Amino acid sequence: AQPAEVAAALIAAHGGARALLPWVMHRFAPARADGLAAGAGRPSRTTSFIALGLGAAILLLMAGPARAVVAAAAACLALILAPLARRRFGGITGDVLGAIEAIAQIAILLALVATR
C-alpha cells in the first residue's frame, strides 16, 4: 500500500470510530454519576447526528462510497457493547466508550483492507 492510502485509511478509521461516541453517549446513560462517562456529558440528539454525519463524510472522502459503506457497517458492530454494558453495569462507562471506539477503529481498518 502507498503511504497516502495508509494515511487515508488511518484518518477514515479514526474519524469514523470517534463519530459513534456522541450517539452512544446520547442514547445510553452513564453507569455512575461520578464516572468519566458522566463527566463527559450527554450530547443532544442533534449533536449526535451531526457527529455521525461528519464521520460518514470522513469515511466517504477517505475511502470512497463502496468501501465507506462496508467500513461503516463494520464499525457499527462495536455498538453491541453499549446494551451489554447497560445490562452488566447499569450504563456506559469511560472504558466502555474507549472499547467501542477501539473496536470500531479496528473494524474499519479491517474492512478497508478487505475491500482493497
PDB file of N, CA and C in Angstrom, residues 1-109:
ATOM      1  N   ALA A   1       0.836  -1.190   0.000  1.00  0.00           N
ATOM      2  CA  ALA A   1       0.000   0.000   0.000  1.00  0.00           C
ATOM      3  C   ALA A   1       0.877   1.248   0.000  1.00  0.00           C
ATOM      4  N   GLN A   2       0.398   2.234  -0.690  1.00  0.00           N
ATOM      5  CA  GLN A   2       1.098   3.510  -0.757  1.00  0.00           C
ATOM      6  C   GLN A   2       0.909   4.284   0.549  1.00  0.00           C
ATOM      7  N   PRO A   3       1.873   5.126   0.930  1.00  0.00           N
ATOM      8  CA  PRO A   3       1.735   5.899   2.168  1.00  0.00           C
ATOM      9  C   PRO A   3       0.460   6.755   2.209  1.00  0.00           C
ATOM     10  N   ALA A   4       0.077   7.321   1.087  1.00  0.00           N
ATOM     11  CA  ALA A   4      -1.143   8.144   1.063  1.00  0.00           C
ATOM     12  C   ALA A   4      -2.385   7.299   1.334  1.00  0.00           C
ATOM     13  N   GLU A   5      -2.396   6.078   0.818  1.00  0.00           N
ATOM     14  CA  GLU A   5      -3.528   5.183   1.054  1.00  0.00           C
ATOM     15  C   GLU A   5      -3.601   4.765   2.524  1.00  0.00           C
ATOM     16  N   VAL A   6      -2.450   4.512   3.120  1.00  0.00           N
ATOM     17  CA  VAL A   6      -2.395   4.158   4.536  1.00  0.00           C
ATOM     18  C   VAL A   6      -2.864   5.334   5.387  1.00  0.00           C
ATOM     19  N   ALA A   7      -2.395   6.527   5.063  1.00  0.00           N
ATOM     20  CA  ALA A   7      -2.809   7.719   5.807  1.00  0.00           C
ATOM     21  C   ALA A   7      -4.318   7.932   5.696  1.00  0.00           C
ATOM     22  N   ALA A   8      -4.869   7.754   4.509  1.00  0.00           N
ATOM     23  CA  ALA A   8      -6.318   7.913   4.322  1.00  0.00           C
ATOM     24  C   ALA A   8      -7.089   6.886   5.138  1.00  0.00           C
ATOM     25  N   ALA A   9      -6.603   5.658   5.188  1.00  0.00           N
ATOM     26  CA  ALA A   9      -7.269   4.617   5.973  1.00  0.00           C
ATOM     27  C   ALA A   9      -7.232   4.944   7.462  1.00  0.00           C
ATOM     28  N   LEU A  10      -6.098   5.446   7.937  1.00  0.00           N
ATOM     29  CA  LEU A  10      -5.995   5.806   9.355  1.00  0.00           C
ATOM     30  C   LEU A  10      -6.916   6.969   9.708  1.00  0.00           C
ATOM     31  N   ILE A  11      -6.994   7.956   8.832  1.00  0.00           N
ATOM     32  CA  ILE A  11      -7.901   9.088   9.061  1.00  0.00           C
ATOM     33  C   ILE A  11      -9.348   8.614   9.042  1.00  0.00           C
ATOM     34  N   ALA A  12      -9.688   7.768   8.081  1.00  0.00           N
ATOM     35  CA  ALA A  12     -11.049   7.236   7.981  1.00  0.00           C
ATOM     36  C   ALA A  12     -11.407   6.450   9.231  1.00  0.00           C
ATOM     37  N   ALA A  13     -10.499   5.609   9.701  1.00  0.00           N
ATOM     38  CA  ALA A  13     -10.775   4.788  10.880  1.00  0.00           C
ATOM     39  C   ALA A  13     -10.955   5.642  12.123  1.00  0.00           C
ATOM     40  N   HIS A  14     -10.100   6.616  12.285  1.00  0.00           N
ATOM     41  CA  HIS A  14     -10.200   7.473  13.470  1.00  0.00           C
ATOM     42  C   HIS A  14     -11.489   8.298  13.439  1.00  0.00           C
ATOM     43  N   GLY A  15     -11.748   8.951  12.328  1.00  0.00           N
ATOM     44  CA  GLY A  15     -12.949   9.783  12.228  1.00  0.00           C
ATOM     45  C   GLY A  15     -14.232   8.980  12.311  1.00  0.00           C
ATOM     46  N   GLY A  16     -14.272   7.848  11.627  1.00  0.00           N
ATOM     47  CA  GLY A  16     -15.468   7.014  11.645  1.00  0.00           C
ATOM     48  C   GLY A  16     -15.767   6.436  13.013  1.00  0.00           C
ATOM     49  N   ALA A  17     -14.723   5.989  13.703  1.00  0.00           N
ATOM     50  CA  ALA A  17     -14.915   5.394  15.029  1.00  0.00           C
ATOM     51  C   ALA A  17     -15.314   6.443  16.058  1.00  0.00           C
ATOM     52  N   ARG A  18     -14.664   7.573  16.051  1.00  0.00           N
ATOM     53  CA  ARG A  18     -14.985   8.628  17.016  1.00  0.00           C
ATOM     54  C   ARG A  18     -16.396   9.183  16.823  1.00  0.00           C
ATOM     55  N   ALA A  19     -16.880   9.141  15.619  1.00  0.00           N
ATOM     56  CA  ALA A  19     -18.212   9.676  15.329  1.00  0.00           C
ATOM     57  C   ALA A  19     -19.313   8.883  16.013  1.00  0.00           C
ATOM     58  N   LEU A  20     -19.054   7.644  16.378  1.00  0.00           N
ATOM     59  CA  LEU A  20     -20.063   6.827  17.049  1.00  0.00           C
ATOM     60  C   LEU A  20     -20.285   7.245  18.499  1.00  0.00           C
ATOM     61  N   LEU A  21     -19.271   7.797  19.135  1.00  0.00           N
ATOM     62  CA  LEU A  21     -19.333   8.048  20.571  1.00  0.00           C
ATOM     63  C   LEU A  21     -20.412   9.035  21.005  1.00  0.00           C
ATOM     64  N   PRO A  22     -20.601  10.172  20.337  1.00  0.00           N
ATOM     65  CA  PRO A  22     -21.692  11.059  20.779  1.00  0.00           C
ATOM     66  C   PRO A  22     -23.066  10.392  20.717  1.00  0.00           C
ATOM     67  N   TRP A  23     -23.284   9.538  19.718  1.00  0.00           N
ATOM     68  CA  TRP A  23     -24.576   8.843  19.634  1.00  0.00           C
ATOM     69  C   TRP A  23     -24.736   7.891  20.814  1.00  0.00           C
ATOM     70  N   VAL A  24     -23.685   7.142  21.133  1.00  0.00           N
ATOM     71  CA  VAL A  24     -23.742   6.227  22.283  1.00  0.00           C
ATOM     72  C   VAL A  24     -23.979   7.011  23.566  1.00  0.00           C
ATOM     73  N   MET A  25     -23.273   8.121  23.720  1.00  0.00           N
ATOM     74  CA  MET A  25     -23.418   8.946  24.923  1.00  0.00           C
ATOM     75  C   MET A  25     -24.814   9.547  25.031  1.00  0.00           C
ATOM     76  N   HIS A  26     -25.416   9.863  23.909  1.00  0.00           N
ATOM     77  CA  HIS A  26     -26.790  10.389  23.914  1.00  0.00           C
ATOM     78  C   HIS A  26     -27.792   9.292  24.259  1.00  0.00           C
ATOM     79  N   ARG A  27     -27.589   8.141  23.696  1.00  0.00           N
ATOM     80  CA  ARG A  27     -28.569   7.049  23.777  1.00  0.00           C
ATOM     81  C   ARG A  27     -28.523   6.276  25.095  1.00  0.00           C
ATOM     82  N   PHE A  28     -27.335   6.151  25.714  1.00  0.00           N
ATOM     83  CA  PHE A  28     -27.174   5.329  26.902  1.00  0.00           C
ATOM     84  C   PHE A  28     -26.689   6.172  28.078  1.00  0.00           C
ATOM     85  N   ALA A  29     -27.344   5.999  29.202  1.00  0.00           N
ATOM     86  CA  ALA A  29     -26.993   6.747  30.411  1.00  0.00           C
ATOM     87  C   ALA A  29     -25.667   6.240  30.984  1.00  0.00           C
ATOM     88  N   PRO A  30     -24.970   7.112  31.683  1.00  0.00           N
ATOM     89  CA  PRO A  30     -23.739   6.673  32.347  1.00  0.00           C
ATOM     90  C   PRO A  30     -24.051   5.684  33.475  1.00  0.00           C
ATOM     91  N   ALA A  31     -23.111   4.786  33.739  1.00  0.00           N
ATOM     92  CA  ALA A  31     -23.294   3.788  34.796  1.00  0.00           C
ATOM     93  C   ALA A  31     -23.223   4.429  36.181  1.00  0.00           C
ATOM     94  N   ARG A  32     -22.382   5.448  36.328  1.00  0.00           N
ATOM     95  CA  ARG A  32     -22.215   6.115  37.632  1.00  0.00           C
ATOM     96  C   ARG A  32     -22.306   7.626  37.446  1.00  0.00           C
ATOM     97  N   ALA A  33     -22.749   8.301  38.471  1.00  0.00           N
ATOM     98  CA  ALA A  33     -22.879   9.760  38.401  1.00  0.00           C
ATOM     99  C   ALA A  33     -21.528  10.457  38.464  1.00  0.00           C
ATOM    100  N   ASP A  34     -20.517   9.795  38.990  1.00  0.00           N
ATOM    101  CA  ASP A  34     -19.214  10.438  39.163  1.00  0.00           C
ATOM    102  C   ASP A  34     -18.136   9.890  38.229  1.00  0.00           C
ATOM    103  N   GLY A  35     -18.507   9.083  37.254  1.00  0.00           N
ATOM    104  CA  GLY A  35     -17.525   8.474  36.369  1.00  0.00           C
ATOM    105  C   GLY A  35     -17.157   9.357  35.191  1.00  0.00           C
ATOM    106  N   LEU A  36     -16.217   8.869  34.409  1.00  0.00           N
ATOM    107  CA  LEU A  36     -15.733   9.603  33.248  1.00  0.00           C
ATOM    108  C   LEU A  36     -16.835   9.827  32.214  1.00  0.00           C
ATOM    109  N   ALA A  37     -17.669   8.820  31.988  1.00  0.00           N
ATOM    110  CA  ALA A  37     -18.763   8.967  31.015  1.00  0.00           C
ATOM    111  C   ALA A  37     -19.742  10.042  31.465  1.00  0.00           C
ATOM    112  N   ALA A  38     -20.021  10.101  32.763  1.00  0.00           N
ATOM    113  CA  ALA A  38     -20.932  11.133  33.275  1.00  0.00           C
ATOM    114  C   ALA A  38     -20.301  12.515  33.143  1.00  0.00           C
ATOM    115  N   GLY A  39     -19.012  12.602  33.419  1.00  0.00           N
ATOM    116  CA  GLY A  39     -18.313  13.878  33.320  1.00  0.00           C
ATOM    117  C   GLY A  39     -18.236  14.406  31.905  1.00  0.00           C
ATOM    118  N   ALA A  40     -18.264  13.515  30.937  1.00  0.00           N
ATOM    119  CA  ALA A  40     -18.205  13.930  29.532  1.00  0.00           C
ATOM    120  C   ALA A  40     -19.529  14.518  29.067  1.00  0.00           C
ATOM    121  N   GLY A  41     -20.613  14.233  29.772  1.00  0.00           N
ATOM    122  CA  GLY A  41     -21.917  14.800  29.425  1.00  0.00           C
ATOM    123  C   GLY A  41     -22.710  13.921  28.477  1.00  0.00           C
ATOM    124  N   ARG A  42     -23.909  14.405  28.158  1.00  0.00           N
ATOM    125  CA  ARG A  42     -24.792  13.684  27.238  1.00  0.00           C
ATOM    126  C   ARG A  42     -25.132  14.610  26.085  1.00  0.00           C
ATOM    127  N   PRO A  43     -24.537  14.380  24.934  1.00  0.00           N
ATOM    128  CA  PRO A  43     -24.814  15.227  23.770  1.00  0.00           C
ATOM    129  C   PRO A  43     -26.291  15.161  23.376  1.00  0.00           C
ATOM    130  N   SER A  44     -26.757  16.219  22.772  1.00  0.00           N
ATOM    131  CA  SER A  44     -28.133  16.236  22.278  1.00  0.00           C
ATOM    132  C   SER A  44     -28.267  15.295  21.092  1.00  0.00           C
ATOM    133  N   ARG A  45     -29.501  15.012  20.759  1.00  0.00           N
ATOM    134  CA  ARG A  45     -29.760  14.160  19.594  1.00  0.00           C
ATOM    135  C   ARG A  45     -29.180  14.808  18.335  1.00  0.00           C
ATOM    136  N   THR A  46     -29.387  16.107  18.203  1.00  0.00           N
ATOM    137  CA  THR A  46     -28.874  16.828  17.039  1.00  0.00           C
ATOM    138  C   THR A  46     -27.357  16.718  16.956  1.00  0.00           C
ATOM    139  N   THR A  47     -26.693  16.942  18.072  1.00  0.00           N
ATOM    140  CA  THR A  47     -25.236  16.858  18.100  1.00  0.00           C
ATOM    141  C   THR A  47     -24.765  15.461  17.731  1.00  0.00           C
ATOM    142  N   SER A  48     -25.458  14.445  18.241  1.00  0.00           N
ATOM    143  CA  SER A  48     -25.043  13.074  17.938  1.00  0.00           C
ATOM    144  C   SER A  48     -25.219  12.753  16.457  1.00  0.00           C
ATOM    145  N   PHE A  49     -26.269  13.290  15.829  1.00  0.00           N
ATOM    146  CA  PHE A  49     -26.460  13.045  14.394  1.00  0.00           C
ATOM    147  C   PHE A  49     -25.478  13.850  13.548  1.00  0.00           C
ATOM    148  N   ILE A  50     -25.109  15.025  14.002  1.00  0.00           N
ATOM    149  CA  ILE A  50     -24.077  15.803  13.305  1.00  0.00           C
ATOM    150  C   ILE A  50     -22.756  15.043  13.340  1.00  0.00           C
ATOM    151  N   ALA A  51     -22.420  14.479  14.498  1.00  0.00           N
ATOM    152  CA  ALA A  51     -21.184  13.699  14.608  1.00  0.00           C
ATOM    153  C   ALA A  51     -21.209  12.496  13.673  1.00  0.00           C
ATOM    154  N   LEU A  52     -22.342  11.794  13.619  1.00  0.00           N
ATOM    155  CA  LEU A  52     -22.450  10.657  12.703  1.00  0.00           C
ATOM    156  C   LEU A  52     -22.288  11.103  11.252  1.00  0.00           C
ATOM    157  N   GLY A  53     -22.870  12.248  10.911  1.00  0.00           N
ATOM    158  CA  GLY A  53     -22.737  12.776   9.553  1.00  0.00           C
ATOM    159  C   GLY A  53     -21.301  13.133   9.216  1.00  0.00           C
ATOM    160  N   LEU A  54     -20.606  13.751  10.173  1.00  0.00           N
ATOM    161  CA  LEU A  54     -19.197  14.084   9.946  1.00  0.00           C
ATOM    162  C   LEU A  54     -18.353  12.822   9.786  1.00  0.00           C
ATOM    163  N   GLY A  55     -18.627  11.813  10.608  1.00  0.00           N
ATOM    164  CA  GLY A  55     -17.910  10.552  10.487  1.00  0.00           C
ATOM    165  C   GLY A  55     -18.148   9.906   9.140  1.00  0.00           C
ATOM    166  N   ALA A  56     -19.401   9.931   8.689  1.00  0.00           N
ATOM    167  CA  ALA A  56     -19.729   9.365   7.375  1.00  0.00           C
ATOM    168  C   ALA A  56     -19.020  10.141   6.267  1.00  0.00           C
ATOM    169  N   ALA A  57     -18.974  11.457   6.391  1.00  0.00           N
ATOM    170  CA  ALA A  57     -18.299  12.279   5.388  1.00  0.00           C
ATOM    171  C   ALA A  57     -16.805  11.961   5.338  1.00  0.00           C
ATOM    172  N   ILE A  58     -16.198  11.786   6.500  1.00  0.00           N
ATOM    173  CA  ILE A  58     -14.771  11.442   6.548  1.00  0.00           C
ATOM    174  C   ILE A  58     -14.536  10.092   5.885  1.00  0.00           C
ATOM    175  N   LEU A  59     -15.400   9.113   6.204  1.00  0.00           N
ATOM    176  CA  LEU A  59     -15.266   7.796   5.567  1.00  0.00           C
ATOM    177  C   LEU A  59     -15.409   7.900   4.051  1.00  0.00           C
ATOM    178  N   LEU A  60     -16.404   8.657   3.599  1.00  0.00           N
ATOM    179  CA  LEU A  60     -16.625   8.814   2.157  1.00  0.00           C
ATOM    180  C   LEU A  60     -15.423   9.457   1.470  1.00  0.00           C
ATOM    181  N   LEU A  61     -14.913  10.527   2.064  1.00  0.00           N
ATOM    182  CA  LEU A  61     -13.787  11.243   1.464  1.00  0.00           C
ATOM    183  C   LEU A  61     -12.509  10.416   1.453  1.00  0.00           C
ATOM    184  N   MET A  62     -12.285   9.659   2.506  1.00  0.00           N
ATOM    185  CA  MET A  62     -11.033   8.923   2.636  1.00  0.00           C
ATOM    186  C   MET A  62     -11.058   7.542   1.991  1.00  0.00           C
ATOM    187  N   ALA A  63     -12.250   6.936   1.863  1.00  0.00           N
ATOM    188  CA  ALA A  63     -12.311   5.550   1.393  1.00  0.00           C
ATOM    189  C   ALA A  63     -13.124   5.365   0.122  1.00  0.00           C
ATOM    190  N   GLY A  64     -13.945   6.340  -0.248  1.00  0.00           N
ATOM    191  CA  GLY A  64     -14.836   6.170  -1.392  1.00  0.00           C
ATOM    192  C   GLY A  64     -16.147   5.538  -0.963  1.00  0.00           C
ATOM    193  N   PRO A  65     -17.187   5.697  -1.765  1.00  0.00           N
ATOM    194  CA  PRO A  65     -18.537   5.280  -1.356  1.00  0.00           C
ATOM    195  C   PRO A  65     -18.696   3.805  -0.998  1.00  0.00           C
ATOM    196  N   ALA A  66     -18.257   2.914  -1.855  1.00  0.00           N
ATOM    197  CA  ALA A  66     -18.485   1.481  -1.599  1.00  0.00           C
ATOM    198  C   ALA A  66     -17.722   1.008  -0.365  1.00  0.00           C
ATOM    199  N   ARG A  67     -16.477   1.394  -0.270  1.00  0.00           N
ATOM    200  CA  ARG A  67     -15.670   0.980   0.889  1.00  0.00           C
ATOM    201  C   ARG A  67     -16.153   1.647   2.163  1.00  0.00           C
ATOM    202  N   ALA A  68     -16.663   2.870   2.058  1.00  0.00           N
ATOM    203  CA  ALA A  68     -17.173   3.571   3.239  1.00  0.00           C
ATOM    204  C   ALA A  68     -18.394   2.866   3.810  1.00  0.00           C
ATOM    205  N   VAL A  69     -19.258   2.365   2.954  1.00  0.00           N
ATOM    206  CA  VAL A  69     -20.455   1.656   3.423  1.00  0.00           C
ATOM    207  C   VAL A  69     -20.051   0.391   4.172  1.00  0.00           C
ATOM    208  N   VAL A  70     -19.120  -0.355   3.615  1.00  0.00           N
ATOM    209  CA  VAL A  70     -18.651  -1.587   4.267  1.00  0.00           C
ATOM    210  C   VAL A  70     -17.973  -1.251   5.598  1.00  0.00           C
ATOM    211  N   ALA A  71     -17.148  -0.219   5.596  1.00  0.00           N
ATOM    212  CA  ALA A  71     -16.440   0.182   6.814  1.00  0.00           C
ATOM    213  C   ALA A  71     -17.408   0.664   7.888  1.00  0.00           C
ATOM    214  N   ALA A  72     -18.416   1.435   7.499  1.00  0.00           N
ATOM    215  CA  ALA A  72     -19.404   1.923   8.471  1.00  0.00           C
ATOM    216  C   ALA A  72     -20.188   0.763   9.067  1.00  0.00           C
ATOM    217  N   ALA A  73     -20.560  -0.188   8.239  1.00  0.00           N
ATOM    218  CA  ALA A  73     -21.282  -1.362   8.741  1.00  0.00           C
ATOM    219  C   ALA A  73     -20.408  -2.143   9.723  1.00  0.00           C
ATOM    220  N   ALA A  74     -19.144  -2.287   9.398  1.00  0.00           N
ATOM    221  CA  ALA A  74     -18.227  -2.993  10.296  1.00  0.00           C
ATOM    222  C   ALA A  74     -18.093  -2.248  11.626  1.00  0.00           C
ATOM    223  N   ALA A  75     -17.990  -0.927  11.559  1.00  0.00           N
ATOM    224  CA  ALA A  75     -17.853  -0.125  12.778  1.00  0.00           C
ATOM    225  C   ALA A  75     -19.065  -0.272  13.685  1.00  0.00           C
ATOM    226  N   CYS A  76     -20.229  -0.388  13.090  1.00  0.00           N
ATOM    227  CA  CYS A  76     -21.458  -0.492  13.883  1.00  0.00           C
ATOM    228  C   CYS A  76     -21.505  -1.763  14.726  1.00  0.00           C
ATOM    229  N   LEU A  77     -20.703  -2.747  14.372  1.00  0.00           N
ATOM    230  CA  LEU A  77     -20.638  -3.963  15.193  1.00  0.00           C
ATOM    231  C   LEU A  77     -20.167  -3.649  16.610  1.00  0.00           C
ATOM    232  N   ALA A  78     -19.354  -2.620  16.767  1.00  0.00           N
ATOM    233  CA  ALA A  78     -18.861  -2.239  18.095  1.00  0.00           C
ATOM    234  C   ALA A  78     -19.981  -1.742  18.996  1.00  0.00           C
ATOM    235  N   LEU A  79     -21.085  -1.301  18.405  1.00  0.00           N
ATOM    236  CA  LEU A  79     -22.189  -0.753  19.196  1.00  0.00           C
ATOM    237  C   LEU A  79     -22.878  -1.799  20.061  1.00  0.00           C
ATOM    238  N   ILE A  80     -22.628  -3.066  19.812  1.00  0.00           N
ATOM    239  CA  ILE A  80     -23.217  -4.120  20.633  1.00  0.00           C
ATOM    240  C   ILE A  80     -22.760  -4.010  22.090  1.00  0.00           C
ATOM    241  N   LEU A  81     -21.625  -3.356  22.308  1.00  0.00           N
ATOM    242  CA  LEU A  81     -21.121  -3.210  23.677  1.00  0.00           C
ATOM    243  C   LEU A  81     -22.005  -2.327  24.545  1.00  0.00           C
ATOM    244  N   ALA A  82     -22.664  -1.347  23.964  1.00  0.00           N
ATOM    245  CA  ALA A  82     -23.454  -0.406  24.765  1.00  0.00           C
ATOM    246  C   ALA A  82     -24.621  -1.089  25.494  1.00  0.00           C
ATOM    247  N   PRO A  83     -25.483  -1.847  24.812  1.00  0.00           N
ATOM    248  CA  PRO A  83     -26.545  -2.519  25.563  1.00  0.00           C
ATOM    249  C   PRO A  83     -26.012  -3.591  26.515  1.00  0.00           C
ATOM    250  N   LEU A  84     -24.900  -4.211  26.167  1.00  0.00           N
ATOM    251  CA  LEU A  84     -24.293  -5.169  27.096  1.00  0.00           C
ATOM    252  C   LEU A  84     -23.827  -4.466  28.366  1.00  0.00           C
ATOM    253  N   ALA A  85     -23.226  -3.291  28.207  1.00  0.00           N
ATOM    254  CA  ALA A  85     -22.780  -2.514  29.370  1.00  0.00           C
ATOM    255  C   ALA A  85     -23.961  -2.054  30.214  1.00  0.00           C
ATOM    256  N   ARG A  86     -25.052  -1.685  29.560  1.00  0.00           N
ATOM    257  CA  ARG A  86     -26.239  -1.266  30.318  1.00  0.00           C
ATOM    258  C   ARG A  86     -26.740  -2.419  31.179  1.00  0.00           C
ATOM    259  N   ARG A  87     -26.774  -3.624  30.614  1.00  0.00           N
ATOM    260  CA  ARG A  87     -27.232  -4.785  31.388  1.00  0.00           C
ATOM    261  C   ARG A  87     -26.249  -5.155  32.503  1.00  0.00           C
ATOM    262  N   ARG A  88     -24.966  -5.076  32.207  1.00  0.00           N
ATOM    263  CA  ARG A  88     -23.955  -5.523  33.167  1.00  0.00           C
ATOM    264  C   ARG A  88     -23.625  -4.473  34.227  1.00  0.00           C
ATOM    265  N   PHE A  89     -23.501  -3.207  33.800  1.00  0.00           N
ATOM    266  CA  PHE A  89     -23.049  -2.148  34.705  1.00  0.00           C
ATOM    267  C   PHE A  89     -24.121  -1.117  35.038  1.00  0.00           C
ATOM    268  N   GLY A  90     -25.244  -1.178  34.350  1.00  0.00           N
ATOM    269  CA  GLY A  90     -26.291  -0.177  34.556  1.00  0.00           C
ATOM    270  C   GLY A  90     -26.142   1.035  33.663  1.00  0.00           C
ATOM    271  N   GLY A  91     -25.207   1.008  32.743  1.00  0.00           N
ATOM    272  CA  GLY A  91     -24.984   2.121  31.823  1.00  0.00           C
ATOM    273  C   GLY A  91     -23.597   2.035  31.231  1.00  0.00           C
ATOM    274  N   ILE A  92     -23.203   3.095  30.557  1.00  0.00           N
ATOM    275  CA  ILE A  92     -21.886   3.114  29.932  1.00  0.00           C
ATOM    276  C   ILE A  92     -20.869   3.748  30.868  1.00  0.00           C
ATOM    277  N   THR A  93     -19.623   3.400  30.657  1.00  0.00           N
ATOM    278  CA  THR A  93     -18.506   3.980  31.406  1.00  0.00           C
ATOM    279  C   THR A  93     -17.505   4.549  30.402  1.00  0.00           C
ATOM    280  N   GLY A  94     -16.523   5.250  30.899  1.00  0.00           N
ATOM    281  CA  GLY A  94     -15.465   5.739  30.028  1.00  0.00           C
ATOM    282  C   GLY A  94     -14.731   4.594  29.349  1.00  0.00           C
ATOM    283  N   ASP A  95     -14.539   3.511  30.078  1.00  0.00           N
ATOM    284  CA  ASP A  95     -13.883   2.345  29.490  1.00  0.00           C
ATOM    285  C   ASP A  95     -14.724   1.725  28.385  1.00  0.00           C
ATOM    286  N   VAL A  96     -16.031   1.701  28.561  1.00  0.00           N
ATOM    287  CA  VAL A  96     -16.925   1.170  27.527  1.00  0.00           C
ATOM    288  C   VAL A  96     -16.831   2.044  26.280  1.00  0.00           C
ATOM    289  N   LEU A  97     -16.840   3.360  26.463  1.00  0.00           N
ATOM    290  CA  LEU A  97     -16.695   4.260  25.319  1.00  0.00           C
ATOM    291  C   LEU A  97     -15.364   4.042  24.606  1.00  0.00           C
ATOM    292  N   GLY A  98     -14.299   3.877  25.382  1.00  0.00           N
ATOM    293  CA  GLY A  98     -12.996   3.619  24.786  1.00  0.00           C
ATOM    294  C   GLY A  98     -12.964   2.307  24.029  1.00  0.00           C
ATOM    295  N   ALA A  99     -13.620   1.292  24.575  1.00  0.00           N
ATOM    296  CA  ALA A  99     -13.661  -0.011  23.901  1.00  0.00           C
ATOM    297  C   ALA A  99     -14.461   0.073  22.608  1.00  0.00           C
ATOM    298  N   ILE A 100     -15.570   0.791  22.637  1.00  0.00           N
ATOM    299  CA  ILE A 100     -16.369   0.957  21.422  1.00  0.00           C
ATOM    300  C   ILE A 100     -15.543   1.647  20.342  1.00  0.00           C
ATOM    301  N   GLU A 101     -14.836   2.692  20.720  1.00  0.00           N
ATOM    302  CA  GLU A 101     -14.014   3.426  19.752  1.00  0.00           C
ATOM    303  C   GLU A 101     -12.912   2.539  19.199  1.00  0.00           C
ATOM    304  N   ALA A 102     -12.224   1.801  20.065  1.00  0.00           N
ATOM    305  CA  ALA A 102     -11.117   0.954  19.619  1.00  0.00           C
ATOM    306  C   ALA A 102     -11.603  -0.177  18.711  1.00  0.00           C
ATOM    307  N   ILE A 103     -12.689  -0.823  19.090  1.00  0.00           N
ATOM    308  CA  ILE A 103     -13.223  -1.920  18.273  1.00  0.00           C
ATOM    309  C   ILE A 103     -13.718  -1.389  16.931  1.00  0.00           C
ATOM    310  N   ALA A 104     -14.395  -0.250  16.950  1.00  0.00           N
ATOM    311  CA  ALA A 104     -14.875   0.343  15.698  1.00  0.00           C
ATOM    312  C   ALA A 104     -13.710   0.714  14.789  1.00  0.00           C
ATOM    313  N   GLN A 105     -12.660   1.260  15.375  1.00  0.00           N
ATOM    314  CA  GLN A 105     -11.493   1.641  14.575  1.00  0.00           C
ATOM    315  C   GLN A 105     -10.844   0.412  13.938  1.00  0.00           C
ATOM    316  N   ILE A 106     -10.690  -0.648  14.706  1.00  0.00           N
ATOM    317  CA  ILE A 106     -10.123  -1.882  14.167  1.00  0.00           C
ATOM    318  C   ILE A 106     -11.026  -2.458  13.079  1.00  0.00           C
ATOM    319  N   ALA A 107     -12.341  -2.433  13.319  1.00  0.00           N
ATOM    320  CA  ALA A 107     -13.290  -2.961  12.328  1.00  0.00           C
ATOM    321  C   ALA A 107     -13.217  -2.175  11.022  1.00  0.00           C
ATOM    322  N   ILE A 108     -13.082  -0.862  11.126  1.00  0.00           N
ATOM    323  CA  ILE A 108     -12.974  -0.036   9.921  1.00  0.00           C
ATOM    324  C   ILE A 108     -11.694  -0.383   9.162  1.00  0.00           C
ATOM    325  N   LEU A 109     -10.582  -0.471   9.880  1.00  0.00           N
ATOM    326  CA  LEU A 109      -9.318  -0.802   9.220  1.00  0.00           C
ATOM    327  C   LEU A 109      -9.378  -2.179   8.555  1.00  0.00           C
TER     328      LEU A 109
END
